[in-house]
Coordinates of C-alpha atoms in Angstrom, one line a residue:
A429 CA 8.3 7.7 12.8
V430 CA 6.9 5.9 9.8
S431 CA 6.8 8.9 7.8
D432 CA 10.5 9.8 8.8
V433 CA 11.8 6.4 7.7
L434 CA 9.8 6.2 4.5
T435 CA 11.0 9.6 3.5
A436 CA 14.6 9.0 4.3
K437 CA 14.8 5.6 2.3
T438 CA 12.7 7.2 -0.5
L439 CA 15.3 9.9 -0.7
A440 CA 18.2 7.5 -0.3
A441 CA 17.0 5.4 -3.2
A442 CA 16.6 8.4 -5.5
K443 CA 20.0 9.4 -4.9
N444 CA 21.4 5.9 -5.1
Y445 CA 19.8 5.4 -8.6
G446 CA 20.3 9.0 -9.8
A447 CA 16.5 9.7 -10.0
K448 CA 15.5 13.2 -10.8
T449 CA 11.9 12.7 -10.1
I450 CA 10.1 11.0 -7.1
I451 CA 6.3 10.0 -7.7
L452 CA 4.0 9.3 -4.7
A453 CA 1.1 7.6 -5.6
G454 CA -1.7 5.1 -4.6
G455 CA -3.0 4.7 -1.0
V456 CA 0.3 5.6 0.6
A457 CA 0.2 9.1 -1.1
A458 CA -3.0 9.8 0.8
N459 CA -1.1 10.2 3.9
E460 CA -0.3 14.2 4.2
L461 CA 2.5 13.9 6.5
L462 CA 4.3 11.6 4.2
R463 CA 3.3 13.8 1.1
Q464 CA 4.7 16.8 2.8
N465 CA 7.8 15.4 4.1
I466 CA 8.8 13.9 0.7
K467 CA 7.8 17.2 -1.1
E468 CA 10.1 19.4 1.4
K469 CA 13.0 17.0 1.1
A470 CA 12.7 16.7 -2.9
E471 CA 12.7 20.6 -3.2
I472 CA 15.8 20.7 -0.8
T473 CA 17.6 18.0 -2.9
K474 CA 16.5 19.6 -6.4
L475 CA 14.3 16.5 -7.3
N476 CA 11.0 17.2 -8.9
F477 CA 8.2 15.7 -7.0
L478 CA 4.8 14.5 -8.4
S479 CA 1.6 13.0 -6.6
P480 CA -1.9 13.0 -7.7
P481 CA -4.6 15.2 -6.1
L482 CA -5.8 13.4 -2.8
N483 CA -9.1 12.6 -4.0
L484 CA -7.1 10.2 -6.6
C485 CA -5.1 8.5 -3.9
G486 CA -7.1 5.5 -3.0
D487 CA -6.1 1.9 -2.5
N488 CA -6.9 -0.6 -5.0
A489 CA -9.9 -2.0 -3.0
V490 CA -12.4 -0.7 -5.4
M491 CA -10.5 -1.7 -8.4
I492 CA -10.4 -5.4 -7.0
A493 CA -14.3 -5.4 -6.0
L494 CA -15.2 -4.3 -9.3
A495 CA -12.9 -7.0 -10.9
A496 CA -14.6 -9.5 -8.9
K497 CA -18.2 -8.3 -9.3
Q498 CA -17.5 -8.5 -13.1
N499 CA -16.2 -12.0 -12.9
L500 CA -18.6 -13.3 -10.2
N501 CA -20.2 -15.9 -12.7
K502 CA -17.2 -17.5 -14.0
K503 CA -16.6 -20.9 -12.7
T504 CA -12.9 -21.2 -12.2
K505 CA -11.6 -23.0 -9.3
W506 CA -9.1 -20.9 -7.4
Q507 CA -6.8 -23.6 -7.0
K508 CA -6.1 -23.7 -10.6
I509 CA -5.3 -19.8 -10.9
K510 CA -1.8 -19.0 -11.5
A511 CA -0.9 -15.4 -10.6
Q512 CA 0.7 -13.5 -13.0
A513 CA 1.6 -9.7 -12.2
N514 CA 0.8 -8.6 -15.7
W515 CA -2.7 -9.8 -15.9
R516 CA -5.0 -7.3 -17.4
I517 CA -8.3 -6.4 -15.4
G518 CA -11.4 -6.5 -17.5

């Protein structure tokens, strides 16, 4: 059911915004049923479909763990951190 909903919403958004390509990446792209459903629907609707190989479709947990390890000895109080979506890691 989840795959069906995500596929339908993805294709609807692609149509609504005039997209020519759908890119499925990140942890969600490791779901083989979702990959297959979106790929099939993209082909039917003449959209390009791109997705990295399964072994590259992990979530960000390793990246976050590595960033934490590299910054372990920094003495910044978490209360003073202001989140910014464009921060560089490393």
